[in-house]
CSV table of N, CA and C in Angstrom, one decimal:
chain,number,residue,atom,x,y,z
A,1378,MET,N,10.2,3.9,26.4
A,1378,MET,CA,11.5,4.1,25.1
A,1378,MET,C,11.1,5.5,24.7
A,1379,ASP,N,12.2,6.3,24.4
A,1379,ASP,CA,12.1,7.5,23.9
A,1379,ASP,C,11.7,7.6,22.7
A,1380,LYS,N,11.0,8.7,22.0
A,1380,LYS,CA,10.5,8.8,20.8
A,1380,LYS,C,11.5,8.6,19.7
A,1381,LEU,N,12.7,8.9,19.8
A,1381,LEU,CA,13.6,8.8,18.6
A,1381,LEU,C,13.8,7.2,18.5
A,1382,ARG,N,14.2,6.5,19.7
A,1382,ARG,CA,14.2,5.1,19.5
A,1382,ARG,C,13.0,4.5,18.9
A,1383,GLU,N,12.0,4.8,19.4
A,1383,GLU,CA,10.5,4.3,18.9
A,1383,GLU,C,10.3,4.6,17.3
A,1384,ARG,N,11.0,5.8,16.7
A,1384,ARG,CA,10.8,6.2,15.4
A,1384,ARG,C,11.7,5.2,14.5
A,1385,THR,N,12.8,5.2,15.0
A,1385,THR,CA,14.1,4.4,14.4
A,1385,THR,C,13.5,2.9,14.3
A,1386,LEU,N,13.0,2.2,15.6
A,1386,LEU,CA,12.6,1.0,15.1
A,1386,LEU,C,11.3,0.9,14.2
A,1387,ALA,N,10.6,1.8,14.3
A,1387,ALA,CA,9.4,1.9,13.5
A,1387,ALA,C,9.9,1.8,12.0
A,1388,ARG,N,10.7,2.5,11.7
A,1388,ARG,CA,11.2,2.6,10.2
A,1388,ARG,C,12.0,1.3,9.9
A,1389,ARG,N,12.7,0.6,10.8
A,1389,ARG,CA,13.4,-0.7,10.6
A,1389,ARG,C,12.4,-1.6,10.2
A,1390,ILE,N,11.2,-1.7,11.3
A,1390,ILE,CA,10.0,-2.5,11.0
A,1390,ILE,C,9.3,-2.6,9.9
A,1391,VAL,N,9.3,-1.5,9.3
A,1391,VAL,CA,8.6,-1.1,8.0
A,1391,VAL,C,9.4,-1.6,6.7
A,1392,ARG,N,10.7,-1.3,7.0
A,1392,ARG,CA,11.6,-1.5,5.8
A,1392,ARG,C,11.8,-3.1,5.6
A,1393,THR,N,11.9,-3.7,6.9
A,1393,THR,CA,12.0,-5.2,6.9
A,1393,THR,C,11.0,-6.0,6.3
A,1394,THR,N,9.6,-5.4,6.6
A,1394,THR,CA,8.4,-6.0,6.3
A,1394,THR,C,8.3,-5.9,4.8
A,1395,GLY,N,8.9,-4.7,4.3
A,1395,GLY,CA,8.8,-4.2,2.8
A,1395,GLY,C,9.7,-5.5,2.2
A,1396,ARG,N,10.9,-5.7,2.6
A,1396,ARG,CA,11.6,-6.9,2.1
A,1396,ARG,C,11.2,-8.1,2.1
A,1397,ASN,N,10.3,-8.4,3.1
A,1397,ASN,CA,9.6,-9.8,3.3
A,1397,ASN,C,8.4,-9.7,2.0
A,1398,MET,N,8.1,-8.8,1.8
A,1398,MET,CA,7.0,-8.7,0.7
A,1398,MET,C,7.5,-8.7,-0.6
A,1399,LYS,N,8.9,-8.4,-0.9
A,1399,LYS,CA,9.5,-8.5,-2.4
A,1399,LYS,C,9.2,-9.7,-3.2
A,1400,PRO,N,9.2,-11.0,-2.4
A,1400,PRO,CA,8.8,-12.2,-3.4
A,1400,PRO,C,7.4,-12.2,-3.9
A,1401,PHE,N,6.7,-11.3,-3.4
A,1401,PHE,CA,5.3,-11.3,-3.7
A,1401,PHE,C,5.1,-10.0,-4.8
A,1402,GLY,N,6.1,-9.4,-5.2
A,1402,GLY,CA,6.2,-8.2,-6.2
A,1402,GLY,C,6.2,-7.0,-5.4
A,1403,TYR,N,6.1,-6.8,-4.4
A,1403,TYR,CA,5.9,-5.6,-3.8
A,1403,TYR,C,7.2,-4.9,-3.3
A,1404,ALA,N,7.1,-3.4,-3.3
A,1404,ALA,CA,8.7,-2.7,-2.8
A,1404,ALA,C,8.1,-1.7,-1.8
A,1405,LEU,N,9.0,-1.3,-1.0
A,1405,LEU,CA,9.0,-0.2,-0.2
A,1405,LEU,C,9.1,1.2,-1.3
A,1406,THR,N,8.2,2.0,-1.3
A,1406,THR,CA,8.5,3.0,-2.3
A,1406,THR,C,8.6,4.2,-1.4
A,1407,LYS,N,7.7,4.5,-0.4
A,1407,LYS,CA,8.1,5.7,0.3
A,1407,LYS,C,8.5,4.9,1.7
A,1408,PRO,N,8.6,6.0,3.1
A,1408,PRO,CA,8.9,5.2,4.1
A,1408,PRO,C,7.8,4.4,4.8
A,1409,THR,N,6.6,4.9,4.2
A,1409,THR,CA,5.4,4.1,5.1
A,1409,THR,C,4.6,3.4,4.2
A,1410,PHE,N,5.2,3.1,2.6
A,1410,PHE,CA,4.1,2.5,1.7
A,1410,PHE,C,4.9,1.4,1.1
A,1411,ILE,N,4.4,0.3,1.0
A,1411,ILE,CA,4.7,-0.8,0.3
A,1411,ILE,C,3.9,-1.0,-0.8
A,1412,CYS,N,4.3,-0.9,-2.0
A,1412,CYS,CA,3.3,-1.0,-3.4
A,1412,CYS,C,3.7,-2.1,-4.3
A,1413,ARG,N,2.7,-2.2,-5.3
A,1413,ARG,CA,3.1,-3.1,-6.5
A,1413,ARG,C,2.1,-2.5,-7.4
A,1414,GLU,N,2.6,-2.7,-8.7
A,1414,GLU,CA,2.0,-1.9,-9.8
A,1414,GLU,C,1.5,-3.1,-10.4
A,1415,TYR,N,0.2,-2.7,-11.1
A,1415,TYR,CA,-0.7,-3.8,-11.8
A,1415,TYR,C,-1.2,-3.0,-12.9
A,1416,PRO,N,-1.6,-3.6,-14.1
A,1416,PRO,CA,-2.2,-3.0,-15.4
A,1416,PRO,C,-3.3,-2.0,-14.5
A,1417,HIS,N,-3.3,-0.8,-15.0
A,1417,HIS,CA,-4.2,0.2,-14.4
A,1417,HIS,C,-4.4,0.7,-13.0
A,1418,LEU,N,-3.5,-0.2,-12.1
A,1418,LEU,CA,-3.7,0.1,-10.7
A,1418,LEU,C,-2.6,0.1,-9.9
A,1419,ILE,N,-2.3,0.5,-8.8
A,1419,ILE,CA,-1.1,0.3,-7.8
A,1419,ILE,C,-1.8,-0.3,-6.6
A,1420,ALA,N,-1.3,-1.5,-6.1
A,1420,ALA,CA,-2.0,-2.0,-4.8
A,1420,ALA,C,-0.9,-1.4,-4.1
A,1421,PHE,N,-1.4,-1.0,-2.8
A,1421,PHE,CA,-0.4,-0.6,-1.5
A,1421,PHE,C,-0.9,-1.1,-0.3
A,1422,PHE,N,0.1,-1.1,0.7
A,1422,PHE,CA,-0.2,-1.1,2.3
A,1422,PHE,C,0.5,0.1,2.8
A,1423,HIS,N,-0.2,0.8,3.6
A,1423,HIS,CA,0.4,1.9,4.3
A,1423,HIS,C,0.3,1.6,5.7
A,1424,PHE,N,1.5,2.1,6.4
A,1424,PHE,CA,1.9,1.8,7.6
A,1424,PHE,C,1.9,3.2,8.5
A,1425,HIS,N,0.9,3.4,9.3
A,1425,HIS,CA,0.5,4.7,10.0
A,1425,HIS,C,0.9,4.3,11.5
A,1426,LYS,N,2.0,4.7,11.7
A,1426,LYS,CA,2.9,4.8,13.2
A,1426,LYS,C,1.9,5.7,14.3
A,1427,PHE,N,1.3,5.2,15.2
A,1427,PHE,CA,0.6,6.0,16.0
A,1427,PHE,C,1.4,6.7,17.0
A,1428,THR,N,1.1,8.1,17.3
A,1428,THR,CA,1.7,8.7,17.9
A,1428,THR,C,1.9,8.5,19.3
A,1429,PHE,N,0.8,7.9,19.8
A,1429,PHE,CA,0.7,7.6,21.3
A,1429,PHE,C,1.6,6.6,22.0
A,1430,GLY,N,2.1,5.6,21.0
A,1430,GLY,CA,3.0,4.6,21.4
A,1430,GLY,C,3.6,3.8,20.2
A,1431,PRO,N,4.2,2.9,20.6
A,1431,PRO,CA,4.9,2.1,19.4
A,1431,PRO,C,4.0,1.0,19.0
A,1432,GLN,N,3.0,1.2,18.2
A,1432,GLN,CA,2.1,0.5,17.5
A,1432,GLN,C,1.8,1.0,16.0
A,1433,PHE,N,1.4,0.2,15.1
A,1433,PHE,CA,1.0,0.6,13.6
A,1433,PHE,C,-0.6,0.2,13.5
A,1434,ARG,N,-0.9,1.1,12.7
A,1434,ARG,CA,-2.3,0.6,11.9
A,1434,ARG,C,-1.9,0.5,10.4
A,1435,VAL,N,-2.2,-0.8,9.8
A,1435,VAL,CA,-1.9,-0.8,8.4
A,1435,VAL,C,-3.1,-0.8,7.5
A,1436,HIS,N,-3.1,0.1,6.5
A,1436,HIS,CA,-4.3,0.3,5.6
A,1436,HIS,C,-3.9,-0.5,4.3
A,1437,PHE,N,-4.9,-1.1,3.6
A,1437,PHE,CA,-4.8,-1.6,2.4
A,1437,PHE,C,-5.5,-0.5,1.2
A,1438,GLY,N,-4.9,-0.6,0.1
A,1438,GLY,CA,-5.3,0.1,-0.9
A,1438,GLY,C,-5.2,-0.2,-2.2
A,1439,ILE,N,-6.3,0.3,-3.0
A,1439,ILE,CA,-6.0,0.4,-4.5
A,1439,ILE,C,-5.9,1.8,-5.2
A,1440,ARG,N,-5.1,2.2,-5.7
A,1440,ARG,CA,-4.9,3.5,-6.5
A,1440,ARG,C,-5.1,3.2,-8.0
A,1441,VAL,N,-6.1,3.9,-8.6
A,1441,VAL,CA,-6.4,3.9,-10.0
A,1441,VAL,C,-5.5,4.8,-10.6
A,1442,LEU,N,-4.5,4.4,-11.6
A,1442,LEU,CA,-3.5,5.2,-12.1
A,1442,LEU,C,-3.9,6.3,-12.8
A,1443,ASN,N,-5.0,6.1,-13.3
A,1443,ASN,CA,-5.7,7.4,-13.9
A,1443,ASN,C,-6.5,8.3,-13.1
A,1444,SER,N,-6.5,8.2,-11.7
A,1444,SER,CA,-7.3,8.9,-10.7
A,1444,SER,C,-6.6,10.3,-10.5
A,1445,ALA,N,-7.6,11.4,-10.3
A,1445,ALA,CA,-7.2,12.5,-10.1
A,1445,ALA,C,-7.2,13.0,-8.7
A,1446,LEU,N,-7.5,12.1,-7.9
A,1446,LEU,CA,-7.4,12.2,-6.5
A,1446,LEU,C,-6.1,12.5,-5.9
A,1447,PRO,N,-6.1,13.7,-5.2
A,1447,PRO,CA,-4.6,14.1,-4.7
A,1447,PRO,C,-4.1,13.5,-3.4
A,1448,ALA,N,-4.8,12.4,-3.2
A,1448,ALA,CA,-4.3,11.5,-2.1
A,1448,ALA,C,-4.3,10.0,-2.5
A,1449,PRO,N,-3.4,9.4,-1.8
A,1449,PRO,CA,-3.4,7.8,-2.2
A,1449,PRO,C,-4.8,7.2,-2.2
A,1450,ALA,N,-5.9,7.3,-1.3
A,1450,ALA,CA,-7.2,6.6,-1.4
A,1450,ALA,C,-7.0,5.5,-0.4
A,1451,LEU,N,-7.1,5.7,0.9
A,1451,LEU,CA,-7.0,4.6,1.8
A,1451,LEU,C,-8.2,3.9,1.8
A,1452,ASN,N,-8.7,3.1,0.8
A,1452,ASN,CA,-10.1,2.5,0.4
A,1452,ASN,C,-10.4,1.0,0.8
A,1453,GLY,N,-9.2,0.4,1.4
A,1453,GLY,CA,-9.5,-1.0,2.0
A,1453,GLY,C,-9.6,-1.1,3.2
A,1454,PRO,N,-9.6,-2.5,3.5
A,1454,PRO,CA,-9.5,-2.7,5.1
A,1454,PRO,C,-8.3,-2.1,6.0
A,1455,MET,N,-8.5,-2.1,7.1
A,1455,MET,CA,-7.3,-1.8,7.9
A,1455,MET,C,-7.2,-2.5,9.1
A,1456,SER,N,-6.1,-2.6,9.5
A,1456,SER,CA,-5.6,-3.6,11.0
A,1456,SER,C,-4.8,-2.8,11.8
A,1457,SER,N,-4.9,-2.9,13.2
A,1457,SER,CA,-4.2,-2.3,14.1
A,1457,SER,C,-2.9,-3.4,14.6
A,1458,ALA,N,-2.7,-4.3,13.7
A,1458,ALA,CA,-1.7,-5.2,14.3
A,1458,ALA,C,-0.3,-4.7,14.0
A,1459,GLY,N,0.5,-4.7,14.8
A,1459,GLY,CA,1.8,-4.2,14.8
A,1459,GLY,C,2.2,-3.4,16.0
A,1460,ALA,N,2.2,-4.0,17.3
A,1460,ALA,CA,2.5,-3.3,18.5
A,1460,ALA,C,4.1,-3.8,18.7
A,1461,TYR,N,4.9,-3.0,19.2
A,1461,TYR,CA,6.3,-3.6,19.7
A,1461,TYR,C,6.9,-2.8,20.8
A,1462,ARG,N,7.9,-3.5,21.3
A,1462,ARG,CA,8.6,-2.8,22.4
A,1462,ARG,C,10.1,-2.5,21.9
A,1463,GLU,N,11.0,-2.0,23.1
A,1463,GLU,CA,12.5,-2.0,22.4
A,1463,GLU,C,13.3,-3.0,22.1
A,1464,ASP,N,12.9,-4.1,22.9
A,1464,ASP,CA,13.6,-5.4,22.7
A,1464,ASP,C,13.8,-6.0,21.6
A,1465,GLU,N,14.7,-6.6,21.2
A,1465,GLU,CA,15.0,-7.2,19.7
A,1465,GLU,C,13.7,-8.3,19.5
A,1466,GLN,N,13.6,-9.2,20.4
A,1466,GLN,CA,12.5,-10.1,20.2
A,1466,GLN,C,11.2,-9.7,19.8
A,1467,SER,N,10.8,-8.6,20.4
A,1467,SER,CA,9.7,-7.9,20.2
A,1467,SER,C,9.6,-7.1,18.8
A,1468,VAL,N,10.9,-6.7,18.4
A,1468,VAL,CA,10.8,-5.9,17.1
A,1468,VAL,C,10.8,-7.0,16.0
A,1469,ARG,N,11.3,-8.2,16.2
A,1469,ARG,CA,11.2,-9.3,15.4
A,1469,ARG,C,10.0,-10.1,15.2
A,1470,ASP,N,9.2,-9.9,16.2
A,1470,ASP,CA,7.7,-10.6,16.5
A,1470,ASP,C,6.9,-9.8,15.8
A,1471,CYS,N,7.0,-8.2,15.9
A,1471,CYS,CA,6.2,-7.4,15.2
A,1471,CYS,C,6.3,-7.6,13.6
A,1472,ILE,N,7.7,-7.6,13.1
A,1472,ILE,CA,8.1,-7.7,11.7
A,1472,ILE,C,7.1,-9.1,11.3
A,1473,GLN,N,7.4,-10.1,12.0
A,1473,GLN,CA,6.7,-11.4,11.7
A,1473,GLN,C,5.3,-11.3,11.6
A,1474,LYS,N,4.6,-10.5,12.7
A,1474,LYS,CA,3.0,-10.5,12.6
A,1474,LYS,C,2.6,-9.5,11.2
A,1475,LEU,N,3.3,-8.5,11.0
A,1475,LEU,CA,2.9,-7.7,10.0
A,1475,LEU,C,3.0,-8.5,8.7
A,1476,THR,N,3.9,-9.1,8.5
A,1476,THR,CA,4.3,-9.7,7.4
A,1476,THR,C,3.2,-11.0,7.1
A,1477,GLU,N,3.1,-11.7,8.2
A,1477,GLU,CA,1.9,-12.9,8.0
A,1477,GLU,C,0.6,-12.2,7.8
A,1478,MET,N,0.3,-11.1,8.3
A,1478,MET,CA,-1.0,-10.5,8.1
A,1478,MET,C,-1.1,-9.9,6.7
A,1479,LEU,N,-0.3,-9.4,6.1
A,1479,LEU,CA,-0.4,-9.0,4.7
A,1479,LEU,C,-0.4,-10.0,3.8
A,1480,ILE,N,0.4,-11.2,4.2
A,1480,ILE,CA,0.1,-12.4,3.3
A,1480,ILE,C,-1.1,-13.1,3.2
A,1481,ARG,N,-1.8,-13.0,4.6
A,1481,ARG,CA,-2.8,-13.6,4.9
A,1481,ARG,C,-4.1,-13.0,4.6
A,1482,ASP,N,-4.0,-11.7,4.8
A,1482,ASP,CA,-5.2,-10.8,4.6
A,1482,ASP,C,-5.2,-9.8,3.5
A,1483,GLY,N,-3.8,-9.2,3.4
A,1483,GLY,CA,-3.4,-8.0,2.5
A,1483,GLY,C,-3.5,-8.6,0.9
A,1484,LEU,N,-2.8,-9.4,0.8
A,1484,LEU,CA,-2.6,-10.0,-0.8
A,1484,LEU,C,-4.1,-10.7,-1.0
A,1485,PRO,N,-4.7,-11.5,-0.5
A,1485,PRO,CA,-6.0,-11.9,-1.0
A,1485,PRO,C,-7.0,-10.8,-1.4
A,1486,TRP,N,-6.9,-9.8,-0.2
A,1486,TRP,CA,-7.9,-8.9,-0.6
A,1486,TRP,C,-7.6,-7.9,-1.9
A,1487,VAL,N,-6.3,-7.9,-2.0
A,1487,VAL,CA,-5.8,-7.1,-3.2
A,1487,VAL,C,-6.2,-7.9,-4.7
A,1488,GLU,N,-5.9,-9.3,-4.5
A,1488,GLU,CA,-6.3,-10.2,-5.6
A,1488,GLU,C,-7.7,-10.2,-5.8
A,1489,SER,N,-8.3,-10.1,-5.0
A,1489,SER,CA,-9.8,-10.2,-5.3
A,1489,SER,C,-10.4,-8.8,-6.1
A,1490,TRP,N,-9.7,-7.9,-6.3
A,1490,TRP,CA,-10.0,-6.5,-6.8
A,1490,TRP,C,-9.0,-6.1,-8.0
A,1491,LEU,N,-8.5,-7.2,-8.5
A,1491,LEU,CA,-7.5,-7.0,-9.7
A,1491,LEU,C,-8.3,-6.7,-11.0
A,1492,ALA,N,-9.4,-7.1,-11.1
A,1492,ALA,CA,-10.2,-7.1,-12.4
A,1492,ALA,C,-10.7,-5.8,-12.6
A,1493,PRO,N,-10.4,-4.9,-13.6
A,1493,PRO,CA,-10.8,-3.6,-13.8
A,1493,PRO,C,-12.5,-3.6,-13.8
A,1494,GLU,N,-13.0,-4.5,-14.6
A,1494,GLU,CA,-14.6,-4.5,-14.6
A,1494,GLU,C,-15.1,-4.7,-13.3
A,1495,LYS,N,-14.6,-5.6,-12.5
A,1495,LYS,CA,-15.2,-6.0,-11.2
A,1495,LYS,C,-15.0,-4.6,-10.3
A,1496,LEU,N,-13.9,-3.7,-10.4
A,1496,LEU,CA,-13.8,-2.6,-9.7
A,1496,LEU,C,-14.9,-1.6,-9.9
A,1497,ILE,N,-15.3,-1.7,-11.2
A,1497,ILE,CA,-16.2,-0.8,-11.9
A,1497,ILE,C,-17.5,-1.0,-11.6
A,1498,SER,N,-18.0,-2.4,-11.5
A,1498,SER,CA,-19.2,-2.9,-11.6
A,1498,SER,C,-19.6,-3.3,-9.9
A,1499,ASP,N,-18.7,-3.9,-9.5
A,1499,ASP,CA,-19.1,-4.7,-8.2
A,1499,ASP,C,-19.8,-3.5,-7.2
A,1500,THR,N,-20.9,-3.8,-6.5
A,1500,THR,CA,-21.3,-2.8,-5.5
A,1500,THR,C,-20.3,-2.7,-4.1
A,1501,ALA,N,-19.8,-3.7,-4.1
A,1501,ALA,CA,-18.8,-3.7,-2.8
A,1501,ALA,C,-17.4,-3.2,-3.4
A,1502,SER,N,-17.2,-2.4,-4.5
A,1502,SER,CA,-15.9,-2.2,-4.8
A,1502,SER,C,-15.5,-1.2,-3.9
A,1503,PRO,N,-14.0,-1.2,-3.6
A,1503,PRO,CA,-13.6,-0.2,-2.7
A,1503,PRO,C,-13.2,1.3,-3.4
A,1504,LEU,N,-13.6,1.3,-4.7
A,1504,LEU,CA,-13.4,2.6,-5.5
A,1504,LEU,C,-14.4,3.7,-5.4
A,1505,SER,N,-14.2,4.8,-5.4
A,1505,SER,CA,-15.3,5.7,-5.2
A,1505,SER,C,-16.0,5.9,-6.7
A,1506,GLU,N,-16.7,6.6,-6.6
A,1506,GLU,CA,-17.2,6.8,-8.1
A,1506,GLU,C,-16.6,7.5,-9.0
A,1507,ASP,N,-16.0,8.5,-8.5
A,1507,ASP,CA,-15.1,9.2,-9.4
A,1507,ASP,C,-13.8,8.3,-9.9
A,1508,ASP,N,-13.3,7.5,-9.1
A,1508,ASP,CA,-12.3,6.5,-9.2
A,1508,ASP,C,-12.7,5.4,-10.4
A,1509,LYS,N,-14.1,4.9,-10.4
A,1509,LYS,CA,-14.6,4.1,-11.2
A,1509,LYS,C,-14.5,4.5,-12.5
A,1510,ALA,N,-15.1,5.8,-12.6
A,1510,ALA,CA,-15.1,6.8,-13.9
A,1510,ALA,C,-13.7,6.8,-14.6
A,1511,SER,N,-12.8,7.0,-13.6
A,1511,SER,CA,-11.3,7.3,-14.3
A,1511,SER,C,-10.8,6.1,-14.6
A,1512,LEU,N,-11.2,4.9,-14.1
A,1512,LEU,CA,-10.8,3.5,-14.5
A,1512,LEU,C,-11.5,3.4,-15.8
A,1513,SER,N,-12.8,3.5,-15.9
A,1513,SER,CA,-13.5,3.2,-17.0
A,1513,SER,C,-13.0,4.0,-18.4
A,1514,SER,N,-12.7,5.2,-18.0
A,1514,SER,CA,-12.1,6.3,-18.9
A,1514,SER,C,-10.7,5.9,-19.5
A,1515,ALA,N,-9.9,5.3,-18.6
A,1515,ALA,CA,-8.6,4.9,-18.9
A,1515,ALA,C,-8.7,3.7,-19.7
A,1516,LEU,N,-9.6,2.7,-19.7
A,1516,LEU,CA,-9.8,1.6,-20.4
A,1516,LEU,C,-10.4,1.6,-21.7
A,1517,LYS,N,-11.3,2.9,-21.8
A,1517,LYS,CA,-11.9,3.2,-23.2
A,1517,LYS,C,-10.9,4.0,-23.9
A,1518,GLU,N,-10.4,5.2,-23.3
A,1518,GLU,CA,-9.6,6.2,-24.1
A,1518,GLU,C,-8.0,6.3,-23.9
A,1519,GLY,N,-7.6,5.4,-22.7
A,1519,GLY,CA,-6.2,5.7,-22.3
A,1519,GLY,C,-6.3,6.5,-21.3
A,1520,PRO,N,-5.0,6.6,-20.6
A,1520,PRO,CA,-4.9,7.3,-19.2
A,1520,PRO,C,-4.7,8.8,-19.6
A,1521,ASP,N,-4.8,9.5,-18.7
A,1521,ASP,CA,-4.1,10.9,-18.9
A,1521,ASP,C,-3.0,10.9,-18.2
A,1522,SER,N,-1.8,11.5,-18.7
A,1522,SER,CA,-0.6,11.6,-18.5
A,1522,SER,C,-0.4,12.4,-17.2
A,1523,GLU,N,-1.2,13.5,-16.8
A,1523,GLU,CA,-1.1,14.2,-15.6
A,1523,GLU,C,-1.4,13.3,-14.5
A,1524,HIS,N,-2.6,12.5,-14.5
A,1524,HIS,CA,-3.1,11.5,-13.5
A,1524,HIS,C,-2.3,10.4,-13.3
A,1525,LEU,N,-1.5,9.9,-14.4
A,1525,LEU,CA,-0.4,9.0,-14.0
A,1525,LEU,C,0.7,9.5,-13.3
A,1526,SER,N,1.3,10.6,-13.7
A,1526,SER,CA,2.2,11.4,-12.9
A,1526,SER,C,1.9,11.6,-11.6
A,1527,LEU,N,0.7,12.0,-11.3
A,1527,LEU,CA,0.3,12.2,-9.9
A,1527,LEU,C,0.3,10.8,-9.0
A,1528,SER,N,-0.3,9.9,-9.6
A,1528,SER,CA,-0.3,8.5,-9.0
A,1528,SER,C,1.3,8.3,-8.6
A,1529,TYR,N,1.8,8.0,-9.4
A,1529,TYR,CA,3.1,7.7,-9.1
A,1529,TYR,C,3.9,8.4,-8.1
A,1530,ALA,N,3.8,9.7,-8.3
A,1530,ALA,CA,4.4,10.6,-7.3
A,1530,ALA,C,3.9,10.3,-6.0
A,1531,LEU,N,2.4,10.0,-5.9
A,1531,LEU,CA,1.9,10.1,-4.4
A,1531,LEU,C,2.5,8.8,-3.6
A,1532,LEU,N,2.5,7.7,-4.6
A,1532,LEU,CA,3.1,6.5,-4.0
A,1532,LEU,C,4.6,6.2,-4.1
A,1533,GLY,N,5.3,7.3,-4.6
A,1533,GLY,CA,6.8,7.1,-4.7
A,1533,GLY,C,7.4,6.2,-5.6
A,1534,ILE,N,6.7,6.0,-6.7
A,1534,ILE,CA,7.0,5.1,-7.6
A,1534,ILE,C,7.9,5.9,-8.9
A,1535,LYS,N,9.0,5.5,-9.3
A,1535,LYS,CA,10.0,6.2,-9.8
A,1535,LYS,C,9.8,6.0,-11.3
A,1536,SER,N,8.9,5.0,-11.9
A,1536,SER,CA,9.0,4.6,-13.4
A,1536,SER,C,7.5,5.0,-14.0
A,1537,PRO,N,7.2,6.3,-14.2
A,1537,PRO,CA,6.0,6.6,-14.6
A,1537,PRO,C,5.7,6.2,-16.1
A,1538,ASN,N,6.9,5.9,-16.8
A,1538,ASN,CA,6.5,5.5,-18.3
A,1538,ASN,C,6.1,4.1,-18.3
A,1539,GLN,N,6.2,3.3,-17.3
A,1539,GLN,CA,5.8,1.8,-17.2
A,1539,GLN,C,4.3,1.9,-17.6
A,1540,ALA,N,3.8,2.7,-16.9
A,1540,ALA,CA,2.1,2.9,-16.8
A,1540,ALA,C,1.7,3.1,-18.4
A,1541,LEU,N,2.4,3.8,-19.0
A,1541,LEU,CA,2.0,4.2,-20.5
A,1541,LEU,C,2.1,2.7,-21.4
A,1542,GLN,N,3.1,2.1,-20.9
A,1542,GLN,CA,3.4,0.6,-21.6
A,1542,GLN,C,2.1,-0.3,-21.3
A,1543,LEU,N,1.7,-0.2,-20.1
A,1543,LEU,CA,0.5,-1.1,-19.8
A,1543,LEU,C,-0.6,-0.7,-20.7
A,1544,PHE,N,-0.9,0.4,-20.7
A,1544,PHE,CA,-2.3,0.9,-21.3
A,1544,PHE,C,-2.1,0.9,-23.0
A,1545,SER,N,-0.9,0.8,-23.5
A,1545,SER,CA,-0.7,0.8,-25.0
A,1545,SER,C,-0.5,-0.6,-25.5
A,1546,GLY,N,-0.2,-1.8,-24.4
A,1546,GLY,CA,0.2,-3.2,-25.0
A,1546,GLY,C,-1.3,-3.8,-24.9
């Protein structure tokens, strides 16, 4: 399959997988990111389309809203589920496989890390020491508005004022 067709199908697969995750509160916020906001955090699934062929690797991640890291932080597990061919059935199968993997593996992983105190104190936490400190600071003193804007921009979320409400409520 030619590269243009491969990329076109890849975009369709990610968009449809994003729509499939909508009942769980997730939305496609950038071409390769499906995200959901939580208090103090953004959970995300990042789709990396391999250049060598029609296949994806999916990263799970948790972004601390108050983080200063200039990258999303691919800090969770990853999976190479998601190969496809040009035929329609293969595309549908890929979408189904990715959706099932996110529901089966991604959602429980995210849910296991939603408690800020656990993210800060658990030795198995996916957060870096800097992100643990950023989360702790936000819990004690409130978030830094520049860090919030950075987090929202990195993940393509258009409602940065919502985070301020989460911290003040």
